[in-house]
C-alpha positions as a printed NumPy array, in Angstrom:
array([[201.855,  64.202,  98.55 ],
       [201.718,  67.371, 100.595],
       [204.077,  69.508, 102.202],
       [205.751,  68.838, 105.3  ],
       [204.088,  71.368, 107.263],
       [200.23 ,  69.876, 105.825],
       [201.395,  66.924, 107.323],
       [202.003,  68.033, 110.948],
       [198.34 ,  68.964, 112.349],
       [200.021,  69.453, 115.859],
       [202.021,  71.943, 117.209],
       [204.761,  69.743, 118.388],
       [204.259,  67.193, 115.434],
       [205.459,  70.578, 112.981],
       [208.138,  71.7  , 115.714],
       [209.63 ,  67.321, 115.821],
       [209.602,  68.05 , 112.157],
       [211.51 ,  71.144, 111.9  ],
       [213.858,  69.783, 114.644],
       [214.51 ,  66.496, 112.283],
       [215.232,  68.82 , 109.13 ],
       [217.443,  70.834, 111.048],
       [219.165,  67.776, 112.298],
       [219.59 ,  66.396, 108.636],
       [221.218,  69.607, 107.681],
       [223.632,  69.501, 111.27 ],
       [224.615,  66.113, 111.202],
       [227.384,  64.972, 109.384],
       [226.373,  60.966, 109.213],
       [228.035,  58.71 , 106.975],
       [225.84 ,  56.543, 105.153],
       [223.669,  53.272, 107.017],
       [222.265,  50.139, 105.615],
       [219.394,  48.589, 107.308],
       [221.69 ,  45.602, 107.838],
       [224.201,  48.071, 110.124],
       [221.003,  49.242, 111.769],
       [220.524,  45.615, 112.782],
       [223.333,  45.218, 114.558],
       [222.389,  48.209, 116.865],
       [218.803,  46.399, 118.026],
       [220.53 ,  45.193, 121.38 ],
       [221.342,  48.563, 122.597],
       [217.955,  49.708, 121.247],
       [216.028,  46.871, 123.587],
       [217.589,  48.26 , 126.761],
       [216.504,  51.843, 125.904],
       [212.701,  50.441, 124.709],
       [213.057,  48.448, 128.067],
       [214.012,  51.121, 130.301],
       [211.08 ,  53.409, 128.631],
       [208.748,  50.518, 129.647],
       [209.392,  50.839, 133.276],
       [208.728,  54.293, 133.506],
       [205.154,  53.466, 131.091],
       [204.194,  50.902, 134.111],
       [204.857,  54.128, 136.69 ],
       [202.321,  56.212, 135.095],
       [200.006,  53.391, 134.111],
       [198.353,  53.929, 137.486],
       [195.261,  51.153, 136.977],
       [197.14 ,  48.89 , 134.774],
       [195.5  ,  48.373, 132.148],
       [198.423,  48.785, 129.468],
       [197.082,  52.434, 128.183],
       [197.85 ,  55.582, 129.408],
       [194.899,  57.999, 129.729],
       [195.138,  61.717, 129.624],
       [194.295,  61.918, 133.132],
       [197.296,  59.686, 133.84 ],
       [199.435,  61.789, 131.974],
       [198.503,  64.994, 132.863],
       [198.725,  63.995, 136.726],
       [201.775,  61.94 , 136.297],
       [203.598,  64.018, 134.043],
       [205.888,  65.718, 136.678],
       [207.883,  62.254, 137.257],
       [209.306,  62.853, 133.535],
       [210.142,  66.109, 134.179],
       [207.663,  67.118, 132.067],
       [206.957,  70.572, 134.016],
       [204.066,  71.999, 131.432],
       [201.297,  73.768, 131.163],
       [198.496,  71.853, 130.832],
       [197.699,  72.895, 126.991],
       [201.29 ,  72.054, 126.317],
       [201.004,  68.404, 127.783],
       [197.854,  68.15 , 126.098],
       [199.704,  68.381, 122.935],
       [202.402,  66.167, 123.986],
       [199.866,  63.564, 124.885],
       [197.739,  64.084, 121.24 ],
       [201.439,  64.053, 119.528],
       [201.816,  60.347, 121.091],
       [198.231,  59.435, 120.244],
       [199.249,  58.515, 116.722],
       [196.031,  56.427, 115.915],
       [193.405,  59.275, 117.884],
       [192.543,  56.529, 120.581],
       [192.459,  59.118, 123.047],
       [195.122,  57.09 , 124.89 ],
       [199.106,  55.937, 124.655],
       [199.404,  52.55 , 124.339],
       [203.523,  51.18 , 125.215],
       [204.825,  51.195, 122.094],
       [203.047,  54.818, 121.232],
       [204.775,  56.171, 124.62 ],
       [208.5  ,  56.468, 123.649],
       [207.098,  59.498, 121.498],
       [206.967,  61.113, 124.653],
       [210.598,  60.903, 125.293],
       [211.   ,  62.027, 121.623],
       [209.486,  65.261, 122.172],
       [211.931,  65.691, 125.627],
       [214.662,  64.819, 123.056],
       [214.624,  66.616, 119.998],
       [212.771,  69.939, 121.611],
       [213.824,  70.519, 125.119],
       [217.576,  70.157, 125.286],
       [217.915,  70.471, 129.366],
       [215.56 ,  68.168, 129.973],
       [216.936,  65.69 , 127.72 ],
       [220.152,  65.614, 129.584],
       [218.309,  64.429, 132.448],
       [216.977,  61.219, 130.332],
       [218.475,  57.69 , 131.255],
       [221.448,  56.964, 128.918],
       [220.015,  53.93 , 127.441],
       [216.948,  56.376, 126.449],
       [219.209,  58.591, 124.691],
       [221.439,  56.26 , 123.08 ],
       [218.51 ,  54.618, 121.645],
       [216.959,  57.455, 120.623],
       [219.729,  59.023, 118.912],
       [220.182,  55.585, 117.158],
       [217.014,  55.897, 115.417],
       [217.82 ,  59.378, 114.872],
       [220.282,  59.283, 113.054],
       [219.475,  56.29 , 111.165],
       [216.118,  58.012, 109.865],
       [218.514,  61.116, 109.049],
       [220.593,  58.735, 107.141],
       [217.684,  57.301, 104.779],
       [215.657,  60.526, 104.55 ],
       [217.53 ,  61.814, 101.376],
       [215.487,  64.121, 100.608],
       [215.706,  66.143, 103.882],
       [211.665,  66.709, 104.298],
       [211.35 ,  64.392, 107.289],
       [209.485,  61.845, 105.356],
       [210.531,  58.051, 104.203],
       [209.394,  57.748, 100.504],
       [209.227,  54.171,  99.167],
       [212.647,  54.622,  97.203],
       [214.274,  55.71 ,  99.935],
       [213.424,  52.757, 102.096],
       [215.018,  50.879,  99.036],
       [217.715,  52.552,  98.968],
       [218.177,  52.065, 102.691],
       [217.845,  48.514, 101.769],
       [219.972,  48.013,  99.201],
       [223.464,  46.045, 100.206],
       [225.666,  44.343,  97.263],
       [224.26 ,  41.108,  98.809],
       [220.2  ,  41.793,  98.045],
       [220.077,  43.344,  94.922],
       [216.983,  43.467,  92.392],
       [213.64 ,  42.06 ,  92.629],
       [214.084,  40.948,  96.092],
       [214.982,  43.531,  97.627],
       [212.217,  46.233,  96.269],
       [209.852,  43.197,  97.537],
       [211.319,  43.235, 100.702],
       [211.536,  47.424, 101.169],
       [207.461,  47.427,  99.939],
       [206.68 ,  44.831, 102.353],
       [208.466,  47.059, 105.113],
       [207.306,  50.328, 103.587],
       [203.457,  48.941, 103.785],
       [204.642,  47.818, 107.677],
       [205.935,  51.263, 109.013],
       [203.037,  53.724, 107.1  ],
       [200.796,  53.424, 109.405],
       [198.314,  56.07 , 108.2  ],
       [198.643,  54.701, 104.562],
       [199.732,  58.417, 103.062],
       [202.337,  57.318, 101.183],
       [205.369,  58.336, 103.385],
       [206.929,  57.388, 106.648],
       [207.074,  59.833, 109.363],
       [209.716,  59.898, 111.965],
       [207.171,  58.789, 114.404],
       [205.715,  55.631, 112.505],
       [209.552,  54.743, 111.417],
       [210.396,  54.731, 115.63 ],
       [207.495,  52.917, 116.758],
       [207.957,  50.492, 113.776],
       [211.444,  49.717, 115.013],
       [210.597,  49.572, 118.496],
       [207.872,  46.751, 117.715],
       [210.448,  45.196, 115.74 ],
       [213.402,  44.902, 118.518],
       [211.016,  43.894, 121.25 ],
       [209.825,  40.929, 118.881],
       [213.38 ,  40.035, 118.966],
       [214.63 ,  41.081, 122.338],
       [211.955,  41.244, 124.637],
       [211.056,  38.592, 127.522],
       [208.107,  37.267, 128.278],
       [209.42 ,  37.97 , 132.589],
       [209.987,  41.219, 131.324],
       [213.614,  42.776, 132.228],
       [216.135,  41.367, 134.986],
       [217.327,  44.035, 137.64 ],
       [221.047,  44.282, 137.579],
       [221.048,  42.403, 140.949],
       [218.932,  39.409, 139.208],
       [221.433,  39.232, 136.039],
       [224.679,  39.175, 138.454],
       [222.924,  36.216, 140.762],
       [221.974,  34.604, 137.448],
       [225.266,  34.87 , 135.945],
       [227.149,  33.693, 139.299],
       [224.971,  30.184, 139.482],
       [224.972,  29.74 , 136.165],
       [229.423,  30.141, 136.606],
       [229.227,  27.825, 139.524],
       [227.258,  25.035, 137.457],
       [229.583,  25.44 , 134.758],
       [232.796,  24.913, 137.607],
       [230.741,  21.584, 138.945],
       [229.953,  20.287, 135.455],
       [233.788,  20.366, 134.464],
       [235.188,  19.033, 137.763],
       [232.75 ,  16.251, 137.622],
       [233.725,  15.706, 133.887],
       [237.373,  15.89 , 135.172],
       [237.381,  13.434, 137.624],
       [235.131,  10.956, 135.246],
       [238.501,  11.313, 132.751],
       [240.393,  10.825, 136.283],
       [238.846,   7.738, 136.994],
       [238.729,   5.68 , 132.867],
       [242.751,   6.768, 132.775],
       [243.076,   4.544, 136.457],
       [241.29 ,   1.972, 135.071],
       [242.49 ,   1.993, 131.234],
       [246.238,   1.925, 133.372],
       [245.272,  -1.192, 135.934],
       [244.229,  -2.999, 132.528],
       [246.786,  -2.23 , 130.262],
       [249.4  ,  -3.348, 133.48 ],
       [247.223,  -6.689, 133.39 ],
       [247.316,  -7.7  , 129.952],
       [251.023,  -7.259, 130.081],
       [251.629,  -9.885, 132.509],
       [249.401, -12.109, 130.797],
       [251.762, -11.711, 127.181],
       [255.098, -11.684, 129.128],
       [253.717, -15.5  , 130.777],
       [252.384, -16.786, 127.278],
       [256.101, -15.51 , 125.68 ],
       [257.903, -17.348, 128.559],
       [255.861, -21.044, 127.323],
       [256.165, -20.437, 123.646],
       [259.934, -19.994, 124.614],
       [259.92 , -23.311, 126.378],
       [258.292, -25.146, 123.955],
       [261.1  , -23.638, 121.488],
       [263.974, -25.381, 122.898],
       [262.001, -28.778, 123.413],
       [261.956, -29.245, 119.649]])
């Protein structure tokens, strides 16, 4: 395997490199399972999700790839104010399988470039971008211990590795994810294939086939689904309401009945 710099051909692929190193070396991160990483995929759907929307504003004929004449002309509405080389760079630094076009799940590299390289522009990202993004930051931090920006197959392992799946299954498991997430088959994961691997993995999981509810959708949703709830238990309410009456007018009934039937077996007593 080569050197980290052999492995970035692009400008910005060696500077996302040298800005993950540096991060490994910042960051004081305790250590992550996979399992723990897990439990973050909800807050990693809404930043995917929100990434998505702005995708659909640049995919200007809809076709569900972004063209470098998209980008380049729509590249001001990320705040991406660039040369034209530079965004040219940007856009081959997406392009991770040379299509000549960014396909949704290759797009979030875009925001990775705003995030780990441009610092001002960053802060200007929607917080559920940066959360997300700093999620799968830091996790890859956490399971790259070697510090050369790479994920070799024992590190995936190791990332694996919980009291609860040791052994065989779990080096069958970490290949079987290792052979998922290297895309380009050289033998390590790059920060790149290890985001894009996630993100396909949490919108398997997370993502709806409507697509995402507006805030005012969810709230309306929420409300009628309250107010069904309300009308379900007051009609269950007044069902109970109604078998107590009649359970009461029966039991009242069958009282009378055994206080008459005492009254003769009383009678018949005292005629013997």
């Amino acid at each position: 395997m080569g050197s980290c710099q052999s492995r970035a051909t692009n400008p910005i692929d060696a500077a996302l490199l040298q800005a993950l190193i540096q991060a490994k070396k910042d960051r004081h991160l305790k250590g992550l399972t996979f399992n723990e990483l897990l439990l973050k995929f909800p807050k990693m759907a809404a930043g995917f999700r929100k990434v998505r929307k702005y995708f659909d504003m640049l995919d200007l004929n809809g076709d569900r790839v972004i063209d470098m004449r998209e980008f380049t002309s729509q590249a001001h509405k990320l705040g991406l104010d660039m040369s034209l080389q530079d965004l040219t760079n940007v856009f081959d630094a997406a392009d991770i399988d040379h299509s000549t076009k960014i396909d949704v799940f290759e797009f979030v590299l875009v925001f990775v470039v705003v995030h780990l390289l441009s610092p001002e522009r960053a802060a200007a990202l929607p917080p559920e971008i940066r959360t997300t993004l700093e999620i799968v930051e830091d996790a890859f931090c956490c399971f790259d211990a070697s510090a050369d920006g790479y994920l070799e197959k024992e590190e995936v392992q190791t990332a694996l590795c919980t009291t609860n799946t040791p052994g065989r299954t779990t080096k069958a498991l970490s290949d079987k994810l290792f052979a998922q997430l290297d895309f380009d088959g050289s033998g390590g994961i790059s920060f790149k294939e290890f985001l894009i691997g996630l993100e396909k993995m949490v919108m398997e999981e997370f993502d709806d086939e409507d697509g995402e509810e507006d805030e005012e959708a969810a709230a309306a949703r929420r409300d009628e689904e309250a107010r069904l709830l309300a009308a379900t238990r007051m009609k269950r309410q007044q069902q109970q309401a109604r078998q107590q009456q009649q359970q009461s007018r029966s039991g009242s009934g069958s009282g009378g009945h055994g206080q008459k039937h005492s009254s003769s077996g009383g009678g018949h007593a005292r005629a013997r």
